[in-house]
Coordinates of C-alpha atoms in Angstrom, one line a residue:
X2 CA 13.1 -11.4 20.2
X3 CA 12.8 -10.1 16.6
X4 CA 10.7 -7.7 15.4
X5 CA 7.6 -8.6 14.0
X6 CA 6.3 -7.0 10.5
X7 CA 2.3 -7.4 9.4
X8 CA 1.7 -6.6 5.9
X9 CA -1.8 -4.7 5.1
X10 CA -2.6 -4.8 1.2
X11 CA -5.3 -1.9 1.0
X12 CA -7.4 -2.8 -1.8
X13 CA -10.8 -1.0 -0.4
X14 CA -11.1 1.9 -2.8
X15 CA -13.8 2.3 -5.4
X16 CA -11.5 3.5 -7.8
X17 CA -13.6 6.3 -9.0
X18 CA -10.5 8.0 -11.5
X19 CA -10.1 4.8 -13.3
X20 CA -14.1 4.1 -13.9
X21 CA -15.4 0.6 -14.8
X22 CA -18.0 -1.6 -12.4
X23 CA -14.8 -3.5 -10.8
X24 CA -12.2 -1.7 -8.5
X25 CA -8.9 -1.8 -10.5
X26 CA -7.2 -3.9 -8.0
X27 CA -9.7 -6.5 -8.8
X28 CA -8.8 -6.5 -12.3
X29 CA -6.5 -8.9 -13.9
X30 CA -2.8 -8.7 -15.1
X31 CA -1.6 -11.9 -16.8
X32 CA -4.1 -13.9 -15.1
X33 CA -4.0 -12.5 -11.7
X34 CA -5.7 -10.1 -10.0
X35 CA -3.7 -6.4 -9.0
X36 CA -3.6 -6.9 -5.8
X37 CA -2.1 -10.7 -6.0
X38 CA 1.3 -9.4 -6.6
X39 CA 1.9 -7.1 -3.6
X40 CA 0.6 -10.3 -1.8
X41 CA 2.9 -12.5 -3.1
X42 CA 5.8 -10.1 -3.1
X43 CA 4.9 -9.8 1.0
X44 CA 5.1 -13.3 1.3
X45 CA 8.6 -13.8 -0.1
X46 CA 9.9 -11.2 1.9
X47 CA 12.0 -13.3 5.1
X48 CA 10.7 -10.0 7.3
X49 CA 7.0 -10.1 7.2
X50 CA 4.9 -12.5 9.4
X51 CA 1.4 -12.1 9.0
X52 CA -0.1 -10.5 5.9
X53 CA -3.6 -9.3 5.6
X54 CA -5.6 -7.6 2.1
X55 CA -8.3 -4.6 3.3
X56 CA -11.4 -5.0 0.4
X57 CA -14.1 -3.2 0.4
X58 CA -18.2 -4.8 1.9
X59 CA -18.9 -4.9 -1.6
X60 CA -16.6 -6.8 -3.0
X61 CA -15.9 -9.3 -0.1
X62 CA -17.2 -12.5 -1.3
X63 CA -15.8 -12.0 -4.5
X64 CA -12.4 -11.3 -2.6
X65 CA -13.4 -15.0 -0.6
X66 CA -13.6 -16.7 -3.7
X67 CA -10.4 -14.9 -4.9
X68 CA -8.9 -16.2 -1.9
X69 CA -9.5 -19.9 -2.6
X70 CA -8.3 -19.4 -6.1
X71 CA -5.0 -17.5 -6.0
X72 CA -4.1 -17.2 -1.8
X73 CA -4.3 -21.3 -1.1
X74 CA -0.2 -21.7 -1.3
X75 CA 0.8 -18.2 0.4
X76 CA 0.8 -19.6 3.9
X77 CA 1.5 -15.9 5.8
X78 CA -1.9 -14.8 4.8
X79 CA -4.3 -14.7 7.3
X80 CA -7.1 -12.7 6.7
X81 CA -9.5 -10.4 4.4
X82 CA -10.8 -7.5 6.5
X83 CA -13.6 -5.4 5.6
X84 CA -12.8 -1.9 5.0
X85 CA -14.4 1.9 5.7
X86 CA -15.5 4.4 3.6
X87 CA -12.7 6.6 3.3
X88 CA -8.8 5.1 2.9
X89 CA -8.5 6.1 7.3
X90 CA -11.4 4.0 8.3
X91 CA -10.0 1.3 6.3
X92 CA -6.6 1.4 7.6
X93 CA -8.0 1.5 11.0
X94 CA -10.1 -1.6 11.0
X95 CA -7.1 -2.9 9.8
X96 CA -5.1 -1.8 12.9
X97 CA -8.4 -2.8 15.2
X98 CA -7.6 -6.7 14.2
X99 CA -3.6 -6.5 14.2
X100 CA -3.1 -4.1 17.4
X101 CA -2.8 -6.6 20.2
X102 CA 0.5 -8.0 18.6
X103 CA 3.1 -8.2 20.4
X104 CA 5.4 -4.8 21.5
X105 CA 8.3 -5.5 19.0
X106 CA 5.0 -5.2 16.4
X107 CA 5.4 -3.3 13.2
X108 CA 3.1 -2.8 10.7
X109 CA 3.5 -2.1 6.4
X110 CA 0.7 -0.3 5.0
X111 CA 0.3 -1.2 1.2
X112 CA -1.2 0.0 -1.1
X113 CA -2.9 -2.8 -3.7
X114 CA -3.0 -0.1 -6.7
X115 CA 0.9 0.2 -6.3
X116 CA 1.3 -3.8 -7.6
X117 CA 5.0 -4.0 -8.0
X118 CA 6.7 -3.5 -4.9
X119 CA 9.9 -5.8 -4.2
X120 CA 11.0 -7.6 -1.2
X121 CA 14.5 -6.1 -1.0
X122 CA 12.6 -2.9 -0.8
X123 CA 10.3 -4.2 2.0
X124 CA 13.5 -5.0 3.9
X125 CA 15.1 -1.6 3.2
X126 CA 11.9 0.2 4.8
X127 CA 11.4 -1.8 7.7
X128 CA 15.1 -1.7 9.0
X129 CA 14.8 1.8 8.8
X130 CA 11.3 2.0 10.7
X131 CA 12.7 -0.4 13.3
X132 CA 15.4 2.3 13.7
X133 CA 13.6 5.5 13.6
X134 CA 9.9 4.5 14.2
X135 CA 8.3 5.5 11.1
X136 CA 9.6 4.8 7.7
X137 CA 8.3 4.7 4.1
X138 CA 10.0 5.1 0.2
X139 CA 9.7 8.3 -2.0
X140 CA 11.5 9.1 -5.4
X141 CA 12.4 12.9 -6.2
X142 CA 10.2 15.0 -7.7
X143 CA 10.4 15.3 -11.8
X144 CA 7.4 18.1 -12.1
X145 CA 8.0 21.7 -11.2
X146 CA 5.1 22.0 -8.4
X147 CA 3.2 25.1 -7.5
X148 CA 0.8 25.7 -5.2
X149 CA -2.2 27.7 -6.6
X150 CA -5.1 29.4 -5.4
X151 CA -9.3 29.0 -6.6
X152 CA -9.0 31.2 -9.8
X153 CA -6.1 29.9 -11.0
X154 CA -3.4 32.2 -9.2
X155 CA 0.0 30.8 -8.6
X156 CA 0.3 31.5 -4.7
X157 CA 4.0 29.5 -4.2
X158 CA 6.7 28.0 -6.0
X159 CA 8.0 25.1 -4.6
X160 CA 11.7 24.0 -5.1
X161 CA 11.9 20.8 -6.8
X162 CA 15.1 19.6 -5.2
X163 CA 13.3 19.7 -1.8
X164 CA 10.0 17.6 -2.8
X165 CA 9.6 13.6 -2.5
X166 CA 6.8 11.7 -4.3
X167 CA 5.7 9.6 -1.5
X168 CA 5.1 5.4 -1.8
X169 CA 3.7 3.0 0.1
X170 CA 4.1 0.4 2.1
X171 CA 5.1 2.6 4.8
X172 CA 5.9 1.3 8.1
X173 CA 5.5 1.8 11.3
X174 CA 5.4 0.9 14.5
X175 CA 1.7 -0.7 16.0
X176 CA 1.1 0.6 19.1
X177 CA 2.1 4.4 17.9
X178 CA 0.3 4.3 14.6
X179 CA -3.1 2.9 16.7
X180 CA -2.2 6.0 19.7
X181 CA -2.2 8.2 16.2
X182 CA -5.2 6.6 14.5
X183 CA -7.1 7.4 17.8
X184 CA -6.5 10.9 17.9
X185 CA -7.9 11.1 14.5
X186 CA -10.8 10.0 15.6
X187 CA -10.9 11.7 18.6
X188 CA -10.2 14.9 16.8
X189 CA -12.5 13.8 13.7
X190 CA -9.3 14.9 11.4
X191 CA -9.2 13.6 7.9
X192 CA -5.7 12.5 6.1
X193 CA -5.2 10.4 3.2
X194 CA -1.4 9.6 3.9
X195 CA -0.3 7.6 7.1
X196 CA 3.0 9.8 7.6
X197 CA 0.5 12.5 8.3
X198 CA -1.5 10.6 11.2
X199 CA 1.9 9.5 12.3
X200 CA 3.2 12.7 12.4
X201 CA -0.1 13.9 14.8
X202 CA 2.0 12.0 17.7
X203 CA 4.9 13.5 17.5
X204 CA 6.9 11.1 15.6
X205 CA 9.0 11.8 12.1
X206 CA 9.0 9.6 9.9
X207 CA 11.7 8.8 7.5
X208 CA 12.6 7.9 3.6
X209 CA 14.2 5.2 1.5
X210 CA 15.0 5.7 -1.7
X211 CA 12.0 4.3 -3.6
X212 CA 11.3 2.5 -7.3
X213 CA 10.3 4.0 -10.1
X214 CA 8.9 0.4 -11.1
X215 CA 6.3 1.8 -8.2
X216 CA 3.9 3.1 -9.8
X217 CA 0.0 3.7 -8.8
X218 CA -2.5 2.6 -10.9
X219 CA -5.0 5.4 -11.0
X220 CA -5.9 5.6 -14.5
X221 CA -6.6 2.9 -17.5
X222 CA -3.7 3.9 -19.3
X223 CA -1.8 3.2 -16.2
X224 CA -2.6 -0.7 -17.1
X225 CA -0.6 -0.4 -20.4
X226 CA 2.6 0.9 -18.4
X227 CA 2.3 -2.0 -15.7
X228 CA 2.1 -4.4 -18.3
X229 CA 5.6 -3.3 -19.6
X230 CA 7.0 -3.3 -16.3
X231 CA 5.8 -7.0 -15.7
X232 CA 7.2 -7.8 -19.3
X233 CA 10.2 -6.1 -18.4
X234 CA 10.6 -7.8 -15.3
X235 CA 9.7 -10.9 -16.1
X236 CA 5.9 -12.3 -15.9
X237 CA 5.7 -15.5 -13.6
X238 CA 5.8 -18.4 -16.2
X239 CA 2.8 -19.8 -15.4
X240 CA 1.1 -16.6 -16.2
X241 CA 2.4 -15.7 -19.7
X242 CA -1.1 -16.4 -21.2
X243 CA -3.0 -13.4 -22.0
X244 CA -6.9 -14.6 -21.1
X245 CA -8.1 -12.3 -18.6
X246 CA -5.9 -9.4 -19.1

């Protein structure tokens, strides 16, 4: 029996760096909403099964009516789940709903900010997750990094050459991810990246080469460059009108 792969678009955040009254990944590009294309770009991959987008309490009707709107021809979606406060708590009322899969389960963990993630990517990660456990995609480092103390003190140069900008989805397999997610709580330990919860288990977790088409909307400026990328990539032709951008 194959392995089974659940996609989880995380669109739960507040969005508090790029300001406004609507969560970024609510906003549109060329007609759609952010999170729309990691949604659709699930559902063309030949891996993933199920697929199901985390959105905050506040925003779930409008994420119901969204739904009914742009969702009615992907048939692998299942479900809008209501997130947590933090990014954790979201991901794990996520896992709560998907855990009793079955034991050849595996789980992608998205986020909705990062819109442009393709399938052959999805693939990439998963084979190696089905291999190793745990896998997710990272692209070197361009910025020299240092770590540096309250008043402004470098206290440690990092070497460039051996840092990875991390990306999502990472994935990993269900049944360790929820014994993980269960320490955290256990433990009351905070993380805000899944390799780290993963890694509470004892398991390592492993890196593709990512995309640099990747990127994270966390700013309004990031809107400009993800409109370049979708020009340069080709915007779905039956979004090339502008309203709503």
């Amino acid at each position: 029996m194959r392995e089974k792969l659940i996609a989880v678009v995380l669109a739960a955040g507040k969005g508090s760096r790029f300001g406004g009254s609507k969560p970024k990944t609510f906003l549109k590009l060329y007609g759609k909403p952010v999170f729309w294309y990691s949604v659709q770009a699930f559902s063309q991959a030949d891996a993933v099964d199920e697929i199901y987008l985390v959105v905050s309490e506040e925003m779930g009707q409008v994420a119901l009516r969204m739904k009914s709107k742009y969702f009615k021809d992907i048939k692998k979606f299942k479900k809008i789940i209501i997130g947590g406060k933090e990014r954790m708590d979201s991901v794990y009322n996520a896992l709560c709903e998907i855990e009793n899969s079955s034991e050849n389960a595996y789980v992608a963990l998205h986020d909705a900010a990062r819109p442009f993630i393709k399938k052959e990517l999805i693939e990439e990660i998963f084979k190696k997750a089905i291999e190793t456990g745990g896998a997710s995609c990272g692209i070197p480092v361009v910025d020299t990094i240092k770590i540096v103390e309250d008043n402004g003190k470098i206290a440690s140069h990092l070497k460039r050459s051996d840092l990875t900008a991390i990306q999502t989805p990472q994935i990993f397999n269900i049944k360790d991810l929820v014994t993980a997610y269960k320490k955290t709580k256990e433990e009351n330990l905070f993380f805000t990246d899944d390799t780290e919860v993963f890694s509470l288990i004892g398991k390592d977790v492993f890196i593709v080469k990512g995309d640099k088409d990747l990127i994270k909307i966390t700013y309004k400026e990031d809107l400009k460059t993800a409109k370049e990328i979708l020009k340069r990539n080709g915007v779905p032709v039956a979004y090339h009108v502008l309203k709503g951008m």
